[in-house]
Amino acid sequence: MSVTSRIRSLLDPTTQRGFFAVRDQGIVSGTSFLTAIILGRSDVTELGIYYLVISLVIFGRDIQARLTTVPYAVFFSRQHDRLASYSGNTWVFQVFYAVLIVLGLVVFLVVNPGAPTLLPLIQILMLAVPLLLMHDFIRHFAFARQQLGLAILIDALILVLQVGGLFILYRLQLLSAVTAYMVIAGACG
């Protein structure tokens, strides 16, 4: 393969979209990595609590992906005549799913009244989890619509807000799993 054909292949729109997707995933993974470093330097126990909660969030994202984002990405290109209706229904379902998650957290609090130490964390998760899921949904929505620059812009903004906020709390010695999720909710909101 000649140098000219290699350069052309790099300029191909499909290849460019791939580069955008990898760049965006690097931003998201970097945000997660930096969050873990900052929280781990603050308190290892709080890092453990953070990871326990984030594993539940990832489980919720997986359900969301199976119910909304993956089907949306697959059927988006096939629904030209009903695109607005299909997109609107997907957004309505996403809001319904977020409300369902919050209700699940409320039920957890009602069923476990003897867990007062978890109360602040559960309360902030009632705000943070729907916002995290909405961020993930918007990101996949942008990918499905080939709006890769928008996804990168949103994720870069979240990187700056989240890592910056966590670093400030770390420097002020106010960082915990609860305050970390407050910052994450603020960055995603």
Backbone as CSV, one residue per row, in Angstrom:
resi,resn,N_x,N_y,N_z,CA_x,CA_y,CA_z,C_x,C_y,C_z
1,MET,0.844,-1.170,0.000,0.000,0.000,0.000,0.893,1.239,0.000
2,SER,0.639,2.132,-0.928,1.467,3.328,-1.046,1.142,4.335,0.056
3,VAL,2.031,5.268,0.246,1.852,6.310,1.255,0.611,7.141,0.944
4,THR,0.388,7.446,-0.311,-0.775,8.246,-0.705,-2.079,7.527,-0.369
5,SER,-2.151,6.234,-0.634,-3.383,5.498,-0.323,-3.583,5.361,1.181
6,ARG,-2.488,5.287,1.930,-2.613,5.234,3.396,-3.151,6.565,3.930
7,ILE,-2.665,7.650,3.391,-3.145,8.970,3.822,-4.619,9.121,3.459
8,ARG,-4.988,8.691,2.264,-6.404,8.749,1.877,-7.270,7.926,2.807
9,SER,-6.769,6.749,3.199,-7.568,5.910,4.097,-7.741,6.574,5.459
10,LEU,-6.744,7.350,5.893,-6.869,8.071,7.158,-7.852,9.231,7.055
11,LEU,-8.028,9.773,5.873,-8.952,10.879,5.666,-10.365,10.408,5.372
12,ASP,-10.543,9.105,5.238,-11.861,8.532,4.992,-12.806,8.881,6.151
13,PRO,-14.045,9.281,5.861,-14.981,9.657,6.939,-15.199,8.548,7.971
14,THR,-15.219,7.311,7.542,-15.409,6.211,8.490,-14.223,6.128,9.447
15,THR,-13.029,6.282,8.919,-11.836,6.268,9.758,-11.839,7.451,10.712
16,GLN,-12.244,8.610,10.227,-12.313,9.799,11.078,-13.294,9.598,12.230
17,ARG,-14.453,8.989,11.934,-15.427,8.713,13.000,-14.833,7.765,14.033
18,GLY,-14.053,6.803,13.558,-13.388,5.885,14.483,-12.412,6.607,15.390
19,PHE,-11.645,7.551,14.807,-10.716,8.337,15.613,-11.463,9.177,16.645
20,PHE,-12.582,9.769,16.234,-13.395,10.552,17.174,-13.896,9.669,18.316
21,ALA,-14.358,8.482,17.989,-14.885,7.570,19.014,-13.789,7.160,19.995
22,VAL,-12.607,6.859,19.478,-11.496,6.469,20.349,-11.069,7.658,21.212
23,ARG,-11.023,8.836,20.627,-10.674,10.050,21.371,-11.684,10.287,22.496
24,ASP,-12.955,10.147,22.186,-13.989,10.355,23.192,-13.880,9.326,24.305
25,GLN,-13.651,8.068,23.941,-13.515,7.032,24.966,-12.294,7.302,25.835
26,GLY,-11.243,7.845,25.253,-10.066,8.221,26.032,-10.381,9.299,27.049
27,ILE,-11.211,10.257,26.661,-11.622,11.321,27.589,-12.436,10.728,28.737
28,VAL,-13.391,9.863,28.413,-14.243,9.248,29.445,-13.405,8.370,30.378
29,SER,-12.529,7.551,29.798,-11.685,6.678,30.621,-10.699,7.497,31.452
30,GLY,-10.157,8.551,30.868,-9.250,9.418,31.612,-9.933,10.096,32.785
31,THR,-11.177,10.505,32.581,-11.948,11.114,33.672,-12.120,10.120,34.808
32,SER,-12.487,8.900,34.473,-12.663,7.856,35.484,-11.352,7.560,36.208
33,PHE,-10.269,7.465,35.460,-8.955,7.174,36.039,-8.512,8.291,36.980
34,LEU,-8.636,9.538,36.540,-8.233,10.660,37.382,-9.104,10.769,38.631
35,THR,-10.394,10.452,38.494,-11.288,10.437,39.650,-10.803,9.433,40.680
36,ALA,-10.436,8.231,40.215,-9.956,7.194,41.130,-8.648,7.604,41.799
37,ILE,-7.755,8.237,41.051,-6.475,8.664,41.632,-6.705,9.709,42.720
38,ILE,-7.505,10.706,42.417,-7.744,11.782,43.391,-8.440,11.239,44.627
39,LEU,-9.463,10.426,44.440,-10.204,9.875,45.579,-9.331,8.897,46.367
40,GLY,-8.532,8.102,45.673,-7.648,7.151,46.349,-6.576,7.839,47.176
41,ARG,-6.092,8.971,46.701,-5.092,9.721,47.482,-5.726,10.354,48.715
42,SER,-7.014,10.599,48.655,-7.713,11.202,49.783,-7.975,10.173,50.877
43,ASP,-8.630,9.054,50.497,-8.981,8.036,51.491,-9.323,6.744,50.756
44,VAL,-8.604,5.692,51.062,-8.799,4.410,50.377,-10.180,3.828,50.678
45,THR,-10.676,4.020,51.888,-12.013,3.524,52.238,-13.077,4.212,51.393
46,GLU,-12.949,5.518,51.230,-13.903,6.263,50.394,-13.811,5.817,48.937
47,LEU,-12.599,5.491,48.479,-12.433,4.973,47.125,-13.173,3.651,46.974
48,GLY,-13.104,2.796,48.000,-13.832,1.523,47.974,-15.335,1.733,47.901
49,ILE,-15.843,2.677,48.678,-17.276,2.994,48.636,-17.651,3.530,47.260
50,TYR,-16.799,4.408,46.723,-17.039,4.963,45.392,-17.145,3.837,44.357
51,TYR,-16.197,2.899,44.396,-16.206,1.814,43.409,-17.380,0.864,43.605
52,LEU,-17.792,0.651,44.832,-18.968,-0.185,45.071,-20.195,0.450,44.420
53,VAL,-20.348,1.732,44.613,-21.491,2.449,44.036,-21.370,2.527,42.516
54,ILE,-20.176,2.813,42.013,-20.034,2.951,40.561,-20.290,1.619,39.865
55,SER,-20.019,0.498,40.541,-20.330,-0.806,39.930,-21.836,-0.965,39.764
56,LEU,-22.613,-0.428,40.695,-24.072,-0.454,40.555,-24.529,0.487,39.441
57,VAL,-23.856,1.625,39.314,-24.173,2.557,38.231,-23.875,1.904,36.882
58,ILE,-22.759,1.208,36.790,-22.408,0.520,35.541,-23.439,-0.551,35.222
59,PHE,-23.926,-1.237,36.232,-25.000,-2.214,36.030,-26.245,-1.521,35.468
60,GLY,-26.575,-0.351,36.041,-27.716,0.422,35.533,-27.486,0.906,34.111
61,ARG,-26.249,1.285,33.779,-25.926,1.697,32.409,-26.073,0.531,31.434
62,ASP,-25.706,-0.656,31.895,-25.815,-1.825,31.025,-27.281,-2.110,30.700
63,ILE,-28.137,-2.006,31.702,-29.576,-2.185,31.460,-30.071,-1.099,30.503
64,GLN,-29.647,0.134,30.749,-30.028,1.249,29.877,-29.585,0.993,28.445
65,ALA,-28.359,0.510,28.277,-27.843,0.249,26.931,-28.684,-0.809,26.225
66,ARG,-29.058,-1.825,26.937,-29.844,-2.903,26.327,-31.266,-2.447,25.977
67,LEU,-31.802,-1.531,26.778,-33.186,-1.112,26.559,-33.324,0.098,25.632
68,THR,-32.343,1.007,25.656,-32.524,2.241,24.884,-31.402,2.553,23.908
69,THR,-30.175,2.679,24.389,-29.132,3.242,23.531,-28.718,2.333,22.385
70,VAL,-28.567,1.037,22.637,-28.190,0.128,21.542,-29.322,0.010,20.525
71,PRO,-30.567,-0.233,20.946,-31.638,-0.260,19.934,-31.764,1.061,19.182
72,TYR,-31.565,2.181,19.877,-31.651,3.474,19.198,-30.579,3.578,18.117
73,ALA,-29.349,3.180,18.458,-28.260,3.254,17.488,-28.525,2.352,16.280
74,VAL,-29.118,1.190,16.519,-29.387,0.247,15.426,-30.532,0.735,14.545
75,PHE,-31.609,1.176,15.167,-32.803,1.534,14.403,-32.830,2.985,13.939
76,PHE,-31.909,3.810,14.420,-31.892,5.216,14.041,-31.834,5.386,12.528
77,SER,-30.955,4.638,11.892,-30.797,4.790,10.440,-31.972,4.206,9.665
78,ARG,-32.788,3.381,10.313,-33.912,2.740,9.620,-35.240,3.462,9.812
79,GLN,-35.283,4.441,10.680,-36.547,5.084,11.050,-36.688,6.470,10.441
80,HIS,-36.288,6.651,9.202,-36.290,7.990,8.599,-37.669,8.645,8.631
81,ASP,-38.707,7.902,8.342,-40.039,8.494,8.292,-40.618,8.768,9.678
82,ARG,-40.143,8.049,10.680,-40.664,8.222,12.040,-39.557,8.627,13.014
83,LEU,-38.542,9.311,12.514,-37.369,9.624,13.316,-37.692,10.491,14.531
84,ALA,-38.471,11.538,14.349,-38.798,12.429,15.471,-39.586,11.687,16.545
85,SER,-40.559,10.896,16.123,-41.364,10.127,17.067,-40.514,9.094,17.799
86,TYR,-39.662,8.413,17.062,-38.803,7.389,17.654,-37.830,8.007,18.653
87,SER,-37.227,9.126,18.277,-36.297,9.812,19.178,-37.024,10.295,20.434
88,GLY,-38.202,10.870,20.259,-38.981,11.349,21.401,-39.367,10.228,22.350
89,ASN,-39.773,9.102,21.797,-40.130,7.952,22.641,-38.923,7.440,23.417
90,THR,-37.769,7.482,22.785,-36.547,7.047,23.461,-36.223,7.968,24.624
91,TRP,-36.397,9.279,24.434,-36.155,10.236,25.523,-37.155,10.040,26.665
92,VAL,-38.413,9.805,26.321,-39.433,9.579,27.355,-39.093,8.335,28.158
93,PHE,-38.691,7.279,27.476,-38.311,6.062,28.191,-37.107,6.309,29.091
94,GLN,-36.149,7.120,28.635,-34.973,7.417,29.443,-35.371,8.137,30.729
95,VAL,-36.276,9.081,30.634,-36.751,9.787,31.828,-37.477,8.816,32.763
96,PHE,-38.304,7.956,32.191,-39.006,6.937,32.978,-38.001,6.041,33.698
97,TYR,-36.961,5.637,33.008,-35.935,4.773,33.602,-35.230,5.482,34.760
98,ALA,-34.923,6.763,34.596,-34.279,7.531,35.664,-35.187,7.631,36.891
99,VAL,-36.470,7.865,36.661,-37.429,7.923,37.773,-37.504,6.564,38.473
100,LEU,-37.475,5.504,37.707,-37.506,4.153,38.269,-36.281,3.902,39.151
101,ILE,-35.130,4.371,38.734,-33.905,4.232,39.535,-34.053,4.984,40.863
102,VAL,-34.557,6.199,40.804,-34.746,6.988,42.033,-35.739,6.291,42.960
103,LEU,-36.822,5.776,42.407,-37.785,5.042,43.233,-37.145,3.807,43.860
104,GLY,-36.257,3.152,43.136,-35.539,2.003,43.696,-34.677,2.416,44.880
105,LEU,-34.042,3.575,44.791,-33.245,4.071,45.914,-34.125,4.434,47.110
106,VAL,-35.295,4.994,46.842,-36.239,5.308,47.922,-36.687,4.019,48.606
107,VAL,-37.010,3.016,47.826,-37.415,1.720,48.390,-36.288,1.147,49.242
108,PHE,-35.050,1.266,48.775,-33.906,0.789,49.554,-33.856,1.471,50.914
109,LEU,-34.080,2.787,50.931,-34.070,3.512,52.208,-35.205,3.077,53.126
110,VAL,-36.380,2.835,52.545,-37.534,2.425,53.350,-37.322,1.029,53.921
111,VAL,-36.775,0.142,53.122,-36.564,-1.248,53.551,-35.411,-1.352,54.544
112,ASN,-34.451,-0.450,54.464,-33.272,-0.477,55.338,-33.196,0.763,56.218
113,PRO,-34.155,0.958,57.125,-34.109,2.173,57.951,-32.952,2.162,58.941
114,GLY,-32.359,1.007,59.179,-31.260,0.911,60.134,-29.910,1.239,59.526
115,ALA,-29.892,1.847,58.352,-28.626,2.171,57.698,-28.445,3.690,57.601
116,PRO,-28.412,4.387,58.761,-28.305,5.845,58.726,-26.974,6.332,58.146
117,THR,-25.939,5.510,58.206,-24.659,5.943,57.646,-24.716,6.026,56.124
118,LEU,-25.635,5.278,55.514,-25.776,5.311,54.061,-26.692,6.437,53.583
119,LEU,-27.422,7.051,54.505,-28.409,8.052,54.127,-27.834,9.184,53.267
120,PRO,-26.734,9.830,53.652,-26.214,10.913,52.797,-25.816,10.422,51.399
121,LEU,-25.221,9.229,51.340,-24.812,8.690,50.052,-26.019,8.374,49.171
122,ILE,-27.025,7.741,49.741,-28.230,7.398,48.966,-28.931,8.667,48.501
123,GLN,-28.972,9.683,49.361,-29.625,10.933,48.975,-28.937,11.582,47.773
124,ILE,-27.599,11.630,47.789,-26.917,12.239,46.645,-27.027,11.351,45.417
125,LEU,-27.097,10.043,45.618,-27.249,9.141,44.473,-28.600,9.310,43.787
126,MET,-29.600,9.759,44.526,-30.904,10.024,43.918,-30.798,11.113,42.853
127,LEU,-29.820,11.979,42.994,-29.567,13.010,41.987,-28.485,12.554,41.005
128,ALA,-27.416,11.969,41.535,-26.254,11.642,40.701,-26.529,10.530,39.695
129,VAL,-27.187,9.464,40.109,-27.379,8.323,39.206,-28.219,8.712,37.987
130,PRO,-29.361,9.377,38.135,-30.080,9.775,36.916,-29.258,10.691,36.010
131,LEU,-28.448,11.585,36.599,-27.628,12.467,35.778,-26.511,11.703,35.067
132,LEU,-25.899,10.735,35.756,-24.886,9.894,35.114,-25.493,9.091,33.972
133,LEU,-26.673,8.529,34.206,-27.341,7.754,33.157,-27.757,8.655,31.996
134,MET,-28.195,9.869,32.311,-28.584,10.799,31.249,-27.364,11.213,30.427
135,HIS,-26.237,11.434,31.092,-25.000,11.753,30.360,-24.653,10.619,29.398
136,ASP,-24.706,9.394,29.888,-24.381,8.252,29.036,-25.366,8.142,27.873
137,PHE,-26.630,8.399,28.152,-27.647,8.351,27.101,-27.392,9.420,26.037
138,ILE,-27.118,10.642,26.477,-26.863,11.739,25.528,-25.622,11.433,24.695
139,ARG,-24.623,10.879,25.324,-23.394,10.509,24.610,-23.692,9.502,23.503
140,HIS,-24.433,8.450,23.827,-24.774,7.440,22.824,-25.759,7.987,21.786
141,PHE,-26.626,8.863,22.207,-27.558,9.525,21.286,-26.771,10.315,20.243
142,ALA,-25.738,11.049,20.702,-24.898,11.821,19.783,-24.131,10.895,18.838
143,PHE,-23.626,9.789,19.368,-22.920,8.833,18.506,-23.842,8.267,17.438
144,ALA,-25.056,7.912,17.812,-25.999,7.339,16.848,-26.320,8.342,15.745
145,ARG,-26.363,9.612,16.088,-26.670,10.656,15.107,-25.416,11.181,14.393
146,GLN,-24.288,10.535,14.630,-23.019,10.926,14.011,-22.581,12.327,14.425
147,GLN,-22.955,12.757,15.627,-22.554,14.052,16.168,-21.392,13.834,17.139
148,LEU,-20.295,13.346,16.607,-19.165,12.939,17.431,-18.486,14.128,18.106
149,GLY,-18.438,15.252,17.431,-17.853,16.452,18.034,-18.619,16.885,19.270
150,LEU,-19.947,16.752,19.229,-20.774,17.097,20.386,-20.466,16.176,21.568
151,ALA,-20.331,14.892,21.294,-20.008,13.942,22.360,-18.661,14.276,22.988
152,ILE,-17.678,14.586,22.167,-16.350,14.930,22.687,-16.407,16.225,23.499
153,LEU,-17.138,17.207,23.012,-17.261,18.474,23.730,-17.899,18.274,25.107
154,ILE,-18.985,17.514,25.160,-19.665,17.254,26.436,-18.740,16.509,27.389
155,ASP,-18.074,15.464,26.888,-17.206,14.675,27.759,-15.979,15.462,28.221
156,ALA,-15.449,16.332,27.367,-14.311,17.169,27.770,-14.735,18.173,28.846
157,LEU,-15.920,18.733,28.697,-16.435,19.660,29.708,-16.622,18.941,31.047
158,ILE,-17.172,17.743,31.000,-17.351,16.960,32.231,-15.998,16.635,32.850
159,LEU,-15.008,16.306,32.016,-13.652,16.038,32.522,-13.137,17.227,33.315
160,VAL,-13.220,18.412,32.754,-12.693,19.612,33.413,-13.454,19.889,34.712
161,LEU,-14.793,19.847,34.647,-15.597,20.144,35.845,-15.410,19.092,36.940
162,GLN,-15.450,17.822,36.548,-15.369,16.748,37.536,-13.984,16.675,38.173
163,VAL,-12.952,16.592,37.374,-11.600,16.482,37.922,-11.220,17.765,38.667
164,GLY,-11.589,18.907,38.120,-11.314,20.165,38.810,-12.011,20.250,40.156
165,GLY,-13.299,19.889,40.188,-14.046,19.911,41.440,-13.505,18.933,42.465
166,LEU,-13.155,17.744,42.019,-12.596,16.749,42.940,-11.247,17.204,43.486
167,PHE,-10.435,17.811,42.625,-9.130,18.291,43.078,-9.282,19.399,44.119
168,ILE,-10.232,20.283,43.898,-10.466,21.359,44.875,-10.903,20.767,46.221
169,LEU,-11.833,19.813,46.182,-12.265,19.175,47.430,-11.114,18.424,48.101
170,TYR,-10.264,17.798,47.290,-9.090,17.098,47.837,-8.171,18.086,48.552
171,ARG,-7.895,19.215,47.911,-7.010,20.221,48.510,-7.607,20.811,49.787
172,LEU,-8.948,20.914,49.833,-9.620,21.442,51.026,-9.864,20.361,52.079
173,GLN,-9.452,19.136,51.785,-9.643,17.964,52.653,-11.120,17.725,52.953
174,LEU,-11.959,17.907,51.925,-13.401,17.684,52.054,-13.882,16.534,51.170
175,LEU,-12.954,15.796,50.581,-13.319,14.772,49.616,-13.718,13.472,50.308
176,SER,-14.884,12.971,49.926,-15.384,11.675,50.375,-16.187,11.093,49.215
177,ALA,-16.707,9.899,49.394,-17.535,9.307,48.337,-18.771,10.174,48.098
178,VAL,-19.354,10.687,49.171,-20.556,11.524,49.048,-20.237,12.809,48.286
179,THR,-19.171,13.506,48.691,-18.850,14.761,48.006,-18.366,14.497,46.581
180,ALA,-17.730,13.345,46.357,-17.304,12.996,44.990,-18.526,12.847,44.096
181,TYR,-19.556,12.172,44.574,-20.768,12.023,43.772,-21.525,13.337,43.609
182,MET,-21.372,14.246,44.578,-21.947,15.582,44.410,-21.284,16.292,43.228
183,VAL,-19.953,16.218,43.181,-19.208,16.847,42.080,-19.568,16.182,40.752
184,ILE,-19.629,14.868,40.745,-19.956,14.140,39.516,-21.358,14.520,39.031
185,ALA,-22.302,14.611,39.955,-23.669,15.023,39.589,-23.651,16.434,39.012
186,GLY,-22.894,17.324,39.650,-22.796,18.687,39.153,-22.163,18.763,37.770
187,ALA,-21.142,17.948,37.552,-20.459,17.949,36.252,-21.363,17.380,35.155
188,CYS,-22.146,16.377,35.499,-23.043,15.754,34.500,-24.330,16.531,34.318
189,GLY,-24.683,17.361,35.292,-25.942,18.100,35.228,-25.766,19.362,34.497
